[in-house]
Coordinates of C-alpha atoms in Angstrom, one line a residue:
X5 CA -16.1 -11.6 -59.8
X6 CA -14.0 -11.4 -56.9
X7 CA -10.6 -9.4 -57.7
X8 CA -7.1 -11.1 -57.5
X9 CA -3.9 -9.4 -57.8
X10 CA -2.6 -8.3 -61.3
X11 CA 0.5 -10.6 -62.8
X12 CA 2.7 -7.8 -64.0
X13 CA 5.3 -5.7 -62.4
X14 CA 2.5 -3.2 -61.9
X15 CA 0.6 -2.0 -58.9
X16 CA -1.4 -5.2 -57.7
X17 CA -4.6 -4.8 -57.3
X18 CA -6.9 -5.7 -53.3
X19 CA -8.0 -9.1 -53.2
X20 CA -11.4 -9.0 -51.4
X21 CA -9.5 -11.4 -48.9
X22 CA -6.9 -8.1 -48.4
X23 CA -9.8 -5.9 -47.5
X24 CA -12.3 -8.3 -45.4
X25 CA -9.8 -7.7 -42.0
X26 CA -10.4 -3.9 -42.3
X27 CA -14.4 -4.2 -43.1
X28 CA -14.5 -6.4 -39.6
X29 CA -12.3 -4.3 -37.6
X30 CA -14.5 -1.0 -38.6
X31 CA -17.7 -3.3 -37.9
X32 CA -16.1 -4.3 -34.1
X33 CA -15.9 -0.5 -33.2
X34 CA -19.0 1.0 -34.2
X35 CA -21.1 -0.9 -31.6
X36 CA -18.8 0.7 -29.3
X37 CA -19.5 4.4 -31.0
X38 CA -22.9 4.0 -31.3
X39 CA -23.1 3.3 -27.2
X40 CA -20.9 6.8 -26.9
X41 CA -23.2 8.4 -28.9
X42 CA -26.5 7.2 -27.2
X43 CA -25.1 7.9 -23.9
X44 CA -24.1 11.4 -24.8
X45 CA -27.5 11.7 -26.4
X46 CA -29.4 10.6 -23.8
X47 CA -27.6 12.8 -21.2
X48 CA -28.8 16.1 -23.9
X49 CA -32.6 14.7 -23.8
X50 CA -32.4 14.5 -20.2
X51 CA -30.6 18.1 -19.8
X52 CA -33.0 20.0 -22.4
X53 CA -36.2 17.9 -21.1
X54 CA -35.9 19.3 -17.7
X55 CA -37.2 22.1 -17.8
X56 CA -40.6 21.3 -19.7
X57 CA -41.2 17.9 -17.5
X58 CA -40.5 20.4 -14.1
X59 CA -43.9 21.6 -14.3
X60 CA -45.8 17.9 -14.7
X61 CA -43.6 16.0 -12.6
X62 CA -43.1 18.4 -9.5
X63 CA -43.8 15.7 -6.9
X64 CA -41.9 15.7 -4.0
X65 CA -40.8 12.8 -3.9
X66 CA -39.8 12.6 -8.0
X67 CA -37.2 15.9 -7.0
X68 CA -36.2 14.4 -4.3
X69 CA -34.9 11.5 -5.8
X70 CA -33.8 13.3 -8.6
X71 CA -31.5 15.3 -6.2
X72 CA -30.1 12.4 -4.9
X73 CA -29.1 10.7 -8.3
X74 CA -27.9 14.0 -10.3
X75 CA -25.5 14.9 -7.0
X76 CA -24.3 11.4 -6.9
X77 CA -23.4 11.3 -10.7
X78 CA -22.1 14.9 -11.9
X79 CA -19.7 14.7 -8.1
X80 CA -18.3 11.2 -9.3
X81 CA -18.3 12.1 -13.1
X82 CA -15.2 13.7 -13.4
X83 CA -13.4 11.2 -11.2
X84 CA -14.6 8.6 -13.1
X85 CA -13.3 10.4 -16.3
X86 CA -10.2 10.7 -14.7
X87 CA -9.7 7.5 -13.5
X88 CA -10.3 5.6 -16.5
X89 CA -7.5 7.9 -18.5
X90 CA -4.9 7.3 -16.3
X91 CA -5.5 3.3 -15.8
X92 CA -6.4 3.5 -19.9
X93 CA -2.6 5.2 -20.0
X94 CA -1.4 2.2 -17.7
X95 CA -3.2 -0.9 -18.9
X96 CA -1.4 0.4 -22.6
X97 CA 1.4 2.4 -21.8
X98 CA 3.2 0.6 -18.9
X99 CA 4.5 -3.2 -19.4
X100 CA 3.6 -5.6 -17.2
X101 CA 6.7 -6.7 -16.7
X102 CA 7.2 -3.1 -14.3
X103 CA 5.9 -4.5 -11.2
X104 CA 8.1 -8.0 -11.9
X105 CA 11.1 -6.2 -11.5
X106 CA 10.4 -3.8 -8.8
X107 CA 8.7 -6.6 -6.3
X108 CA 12.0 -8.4 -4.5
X109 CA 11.5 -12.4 -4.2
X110 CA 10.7 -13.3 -0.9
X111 CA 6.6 -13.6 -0.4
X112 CA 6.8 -11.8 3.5
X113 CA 7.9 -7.9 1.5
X114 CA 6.8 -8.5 -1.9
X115 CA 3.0 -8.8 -0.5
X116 CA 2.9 -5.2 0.8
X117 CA 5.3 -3.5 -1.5
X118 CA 2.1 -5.4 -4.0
X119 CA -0.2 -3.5 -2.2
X120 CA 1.7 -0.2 -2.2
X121 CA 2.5 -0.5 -5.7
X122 CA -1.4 -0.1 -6.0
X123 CA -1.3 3.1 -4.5
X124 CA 1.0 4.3 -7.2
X125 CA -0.6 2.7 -10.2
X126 CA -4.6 3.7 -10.5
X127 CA -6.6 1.1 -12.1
X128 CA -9.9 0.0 -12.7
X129 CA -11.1 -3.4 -10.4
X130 CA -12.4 -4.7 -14.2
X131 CA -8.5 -4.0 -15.2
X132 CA -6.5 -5.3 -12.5
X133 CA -7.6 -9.1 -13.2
X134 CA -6.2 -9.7 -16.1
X135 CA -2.8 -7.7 -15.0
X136 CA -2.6 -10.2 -12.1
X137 CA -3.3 -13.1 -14.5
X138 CA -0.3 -11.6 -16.3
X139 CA 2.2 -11.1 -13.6
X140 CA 1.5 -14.8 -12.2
X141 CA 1.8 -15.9 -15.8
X142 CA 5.4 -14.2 -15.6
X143 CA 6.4 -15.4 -12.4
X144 CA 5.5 -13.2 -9.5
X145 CA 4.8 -14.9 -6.6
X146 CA 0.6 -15.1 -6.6
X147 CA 0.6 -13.5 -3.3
X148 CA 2.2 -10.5 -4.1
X149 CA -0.1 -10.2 -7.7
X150 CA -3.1 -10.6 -5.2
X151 CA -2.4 -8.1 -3.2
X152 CA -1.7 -5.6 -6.2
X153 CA -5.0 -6.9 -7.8
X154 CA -7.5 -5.7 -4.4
X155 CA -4.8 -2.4 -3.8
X156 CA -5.0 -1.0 -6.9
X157 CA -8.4 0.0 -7.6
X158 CA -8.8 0.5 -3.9
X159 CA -6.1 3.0 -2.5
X160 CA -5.2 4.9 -5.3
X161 CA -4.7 8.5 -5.7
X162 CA -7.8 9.3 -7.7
X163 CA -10.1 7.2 -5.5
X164 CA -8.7 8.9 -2.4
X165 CA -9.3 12.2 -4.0
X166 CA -12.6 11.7 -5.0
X167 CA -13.0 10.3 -1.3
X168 CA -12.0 13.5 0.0
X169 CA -14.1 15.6 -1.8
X170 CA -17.3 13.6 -1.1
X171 CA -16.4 13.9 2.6
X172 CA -15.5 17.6 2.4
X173 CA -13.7 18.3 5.8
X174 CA -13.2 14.8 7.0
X175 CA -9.7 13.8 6.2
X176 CA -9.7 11.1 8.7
X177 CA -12.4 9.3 6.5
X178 CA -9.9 9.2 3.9
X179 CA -6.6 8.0 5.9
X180 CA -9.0 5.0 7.1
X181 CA -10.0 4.2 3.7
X182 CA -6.5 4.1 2.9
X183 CA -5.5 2.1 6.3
X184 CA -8.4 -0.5 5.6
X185 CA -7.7 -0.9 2.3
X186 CA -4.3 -1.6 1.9
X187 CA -4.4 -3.7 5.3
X188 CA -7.1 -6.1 3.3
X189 CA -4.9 -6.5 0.3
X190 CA -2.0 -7.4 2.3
X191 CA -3.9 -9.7 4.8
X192 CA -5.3 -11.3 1.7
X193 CA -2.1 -11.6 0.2
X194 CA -0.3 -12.9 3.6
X195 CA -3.1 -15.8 3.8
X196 CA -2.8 -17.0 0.6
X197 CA 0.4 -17.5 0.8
X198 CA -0.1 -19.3 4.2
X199 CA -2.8 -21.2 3.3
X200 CA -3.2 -21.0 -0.5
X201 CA -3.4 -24.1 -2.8
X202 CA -1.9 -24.2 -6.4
X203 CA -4.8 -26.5 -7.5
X204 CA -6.7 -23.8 -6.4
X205 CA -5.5 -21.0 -8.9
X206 CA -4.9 -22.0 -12.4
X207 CA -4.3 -18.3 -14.4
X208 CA -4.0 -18.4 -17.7
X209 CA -1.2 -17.7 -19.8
X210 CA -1.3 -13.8 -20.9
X211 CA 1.2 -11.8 -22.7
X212 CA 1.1 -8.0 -23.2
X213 CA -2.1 -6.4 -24.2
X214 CA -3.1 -7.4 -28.2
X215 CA -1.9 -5.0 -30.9
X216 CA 1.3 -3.5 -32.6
X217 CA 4.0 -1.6 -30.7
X218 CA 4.0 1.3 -33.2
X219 CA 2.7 4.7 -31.6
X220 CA -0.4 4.9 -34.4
X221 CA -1.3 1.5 -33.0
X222 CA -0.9 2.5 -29.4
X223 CA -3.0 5.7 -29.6
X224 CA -5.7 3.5 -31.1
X225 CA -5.4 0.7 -28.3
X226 CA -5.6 3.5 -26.0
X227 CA -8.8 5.2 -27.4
X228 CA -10.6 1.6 -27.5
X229 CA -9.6 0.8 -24.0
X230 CA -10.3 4.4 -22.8
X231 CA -13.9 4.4 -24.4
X232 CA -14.7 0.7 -23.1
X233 CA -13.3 1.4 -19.6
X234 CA -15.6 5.0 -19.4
X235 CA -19.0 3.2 -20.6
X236 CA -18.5 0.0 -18.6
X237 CA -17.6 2.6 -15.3
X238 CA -20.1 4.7 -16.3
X239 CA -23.0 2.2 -16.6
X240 CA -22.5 1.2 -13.2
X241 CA -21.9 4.7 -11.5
X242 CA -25.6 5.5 -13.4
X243 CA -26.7 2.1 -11.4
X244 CA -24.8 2.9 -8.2
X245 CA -27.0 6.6 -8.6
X246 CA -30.4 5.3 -9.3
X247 CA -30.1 2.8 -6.2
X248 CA -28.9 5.0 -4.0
X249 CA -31.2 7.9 -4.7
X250 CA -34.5 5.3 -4.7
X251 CA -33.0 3.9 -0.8
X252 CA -33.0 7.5 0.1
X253 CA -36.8 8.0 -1.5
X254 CA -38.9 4.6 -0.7
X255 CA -37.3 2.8 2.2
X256 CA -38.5 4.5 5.0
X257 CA -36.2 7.0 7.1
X258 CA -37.4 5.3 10.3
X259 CA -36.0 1.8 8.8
X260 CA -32.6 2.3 7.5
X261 CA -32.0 4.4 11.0
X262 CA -33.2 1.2 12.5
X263 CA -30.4 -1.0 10.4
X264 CA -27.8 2.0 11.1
X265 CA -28.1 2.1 14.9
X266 CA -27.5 -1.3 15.1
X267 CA -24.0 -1.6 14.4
X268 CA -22.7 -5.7 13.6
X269 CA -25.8 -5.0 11.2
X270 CA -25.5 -1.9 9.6
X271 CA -21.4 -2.7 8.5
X272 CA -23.0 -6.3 7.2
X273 CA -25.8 -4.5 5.2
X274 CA -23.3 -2.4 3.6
X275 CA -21.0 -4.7 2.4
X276 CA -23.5 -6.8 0.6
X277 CA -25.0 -3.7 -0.8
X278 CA -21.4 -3.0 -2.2
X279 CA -21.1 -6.7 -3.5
X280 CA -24.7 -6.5 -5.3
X281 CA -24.5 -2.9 -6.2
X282 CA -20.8 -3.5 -8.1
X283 CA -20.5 1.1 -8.0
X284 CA -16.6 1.8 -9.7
X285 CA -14.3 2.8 -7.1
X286 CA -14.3 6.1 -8.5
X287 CA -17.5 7.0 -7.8
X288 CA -18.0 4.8 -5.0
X289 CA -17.4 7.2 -2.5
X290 CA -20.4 9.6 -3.7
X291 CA -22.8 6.6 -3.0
X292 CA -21.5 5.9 0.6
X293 CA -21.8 9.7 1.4
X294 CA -25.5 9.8 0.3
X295 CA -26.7 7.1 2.1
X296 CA -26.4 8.9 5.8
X297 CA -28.8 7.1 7.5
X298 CA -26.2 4.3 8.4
X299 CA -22.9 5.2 10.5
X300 CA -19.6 5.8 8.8
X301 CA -18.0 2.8 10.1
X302 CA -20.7 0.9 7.7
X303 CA -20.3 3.6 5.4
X304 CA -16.7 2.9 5.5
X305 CA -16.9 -0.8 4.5
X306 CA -18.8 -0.1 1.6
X307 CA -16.0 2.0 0.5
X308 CA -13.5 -1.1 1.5
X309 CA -15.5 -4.4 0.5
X310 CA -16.6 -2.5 -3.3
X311 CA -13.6 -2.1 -5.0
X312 CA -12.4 -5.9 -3.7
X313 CA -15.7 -7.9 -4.1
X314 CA -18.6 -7.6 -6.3
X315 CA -20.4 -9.4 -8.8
X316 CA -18.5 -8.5 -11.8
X317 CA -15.3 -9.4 -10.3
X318 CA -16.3 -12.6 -9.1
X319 CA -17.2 -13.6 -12.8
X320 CA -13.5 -11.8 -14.0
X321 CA -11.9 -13.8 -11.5
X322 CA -14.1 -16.8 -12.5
X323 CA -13.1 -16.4 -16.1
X324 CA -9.4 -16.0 -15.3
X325 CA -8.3 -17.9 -12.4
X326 CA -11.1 -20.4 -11.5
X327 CA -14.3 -21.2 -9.9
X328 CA -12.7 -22.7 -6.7
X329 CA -10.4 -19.6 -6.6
X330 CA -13.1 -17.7 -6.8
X331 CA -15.2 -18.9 -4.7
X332 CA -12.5 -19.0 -1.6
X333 CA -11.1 -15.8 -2.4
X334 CA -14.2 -13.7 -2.8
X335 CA -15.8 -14.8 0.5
X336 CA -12.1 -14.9 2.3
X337 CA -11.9 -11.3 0.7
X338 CA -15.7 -10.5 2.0
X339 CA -14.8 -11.2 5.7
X340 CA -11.4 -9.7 6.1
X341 CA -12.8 -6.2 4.8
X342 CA -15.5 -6.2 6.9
X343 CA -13.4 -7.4 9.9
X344 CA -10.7 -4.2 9.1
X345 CA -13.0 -2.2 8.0
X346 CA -14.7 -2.2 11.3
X347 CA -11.4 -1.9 13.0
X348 CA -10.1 1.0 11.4
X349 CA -13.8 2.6 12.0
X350 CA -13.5 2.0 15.3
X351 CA -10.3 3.3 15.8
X352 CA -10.2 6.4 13.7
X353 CA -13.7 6.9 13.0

């Protein structure tokens, strides 16, 4: 018999319809817990089964690859940590009503003010979809919210910094990820507002993120988007680290210096390799630096094209703004990095 609440002036008792909310939110966030815990575990297993498995699988080529994938993930791991606290913080802590206010009205400044805003404001590409769906929802200018959307996972600090340190003593590779970068955001931003359609972009309405404004409530929207945001990043950087280490193990050396010496081809084999391999920006960097067969100008617009174009943002976009947005923008997007990403190469590189 299903309880209902007691007549009297007394202390009422559940109703079964009281406590069903709470039974489904706990039942939404163990699947979540459970992926923590198996990826946790399965870094253990693979830690303590190293030694015994040395001795059986001491092939060449098996430790070579295995090189190549543990130095691409424990480099990027504590960037990738770090990056998903602080755009965690942001995407929960900041309104999205901050970058409203601070852009000024006309399209020609607020597009690279957008894009330096990004610089300021470290984000996730997965995150920064739905906050330009938001500031467009608001009002800003869709321009301007463009930019910021291909800036902000691209030029921030943490990105930069893990740049730096997987190109130890190459600052210059660093400056033209920065230069590349924000000059793709703003072109972007620049041409849509040139030649951009309003039938093309249809964003959603979208408020402020779901959930109560009391700081218990915050803290919890914080650990849900913080634990999402470091198994979603961290998925791909373990894909981004298997591909690169099995390029650098079974394509032959003499065949990817054959793509790198050619140089239209190498930059072109890069930037689809960014689209399909989808790395997080954070950890991005790590990839590019292992594959050294190709030049750094190639090299350079993996580092550009990822964070702006991949498959997982095309289906965001998809999702939030439109096929035929997404469709236009993502291959508008595609060119114009390559295109600066060779010219900064060139030029600094």
């Amino acid at each position: 018999m299903i309880p209902t609440e007691h007549a009297g002036g007394g202390g009422a008792l559940r109703t079964e319809r009281d406590r069903q909310p709470r039974r489904d939110r706990r039942r939404r966030r163990r699947p979540h817990a459970r992926d923590l815990e198996l990826l946790v575990g399965g870094m253990l297993l693979v830690l303590a089964a190293q030694g015994p498995l040395a001795g059986r699988l001491d092939a060449p080529w098996l430790r070579a690859w295995a090189s190549v994938f543990l130095a691409v993930c424990v480099q990027a791991l504590p960037f990738l940590v770090l990056g998903t606290v602080i755009s965690a913080a942001i995407a929960v802590y900041v309104p999205a009503s901050f970058l409203e206010r601070a852009l000024p009205k006309r399209e020609a400044l607020a597009v690279p003010l957008a894009g330096v805003a990004g610089a300021v404001l470290p984000g996730c590409e997965c995150a920064s979809v739905p906050v330009a769906g938001r500031l467009m929802a608001r009002g800003v200018a869709p321009s301007a919210a463009l930019a910021f959307l291909l800036s902000a996972p691209a030029v921030n600090p943490v990105v930069l910094t893990a740049t730096a340190v997987a190109f130890p003593g190459r600052p210059m590779v660093v400056l033209a990820r920065f230069a590349a970068s924000l000059a793709t955001a703003a072109a972007m931003g620049w041409l849509w507002a040139r030649f951009g359609r309003p039938e093309w972009l249809r964003p959603k309405a979208r408020g402020e993120l779901p959930g109560g404004t009391g700081r218990e409530s915050r803290r919890q929207r914080y650990r849900e988007t913080l634990e999402h945001d470091f198994l979603h990043a961290g998925g791909w950087l373990v894909v981004g680290g298997l591909t690169a280490a099995t390029l650098n193990v079974l394509v032959p050396r003499g065949f990817l210096e054959g793509l790198g010496g050619v140089p239209v081809v190498s930059v072109l084999v890069m930037a689809v390799l960014a689209v399909l391999l989808a790395v997080c920006s954070e950890a991005d960097a790590f990839v590019a630096a292992s594959l050294t067969a190709f030049p750094m100008t190639a090299r350079l617009a993996f580092m550009v094209v990822g964070p702006m174009v991949d498959v997982k943002l095309f289906a965001l976009q998809t999702g939030t703004f439109g096929r035929d947005f997404a469709w236009r923008f993502s291959a508008a997007t595609l060119v114009t990095g390559v295109v600066m990403a060779s010219l900064v190469g060139w030029w600094l590189l």
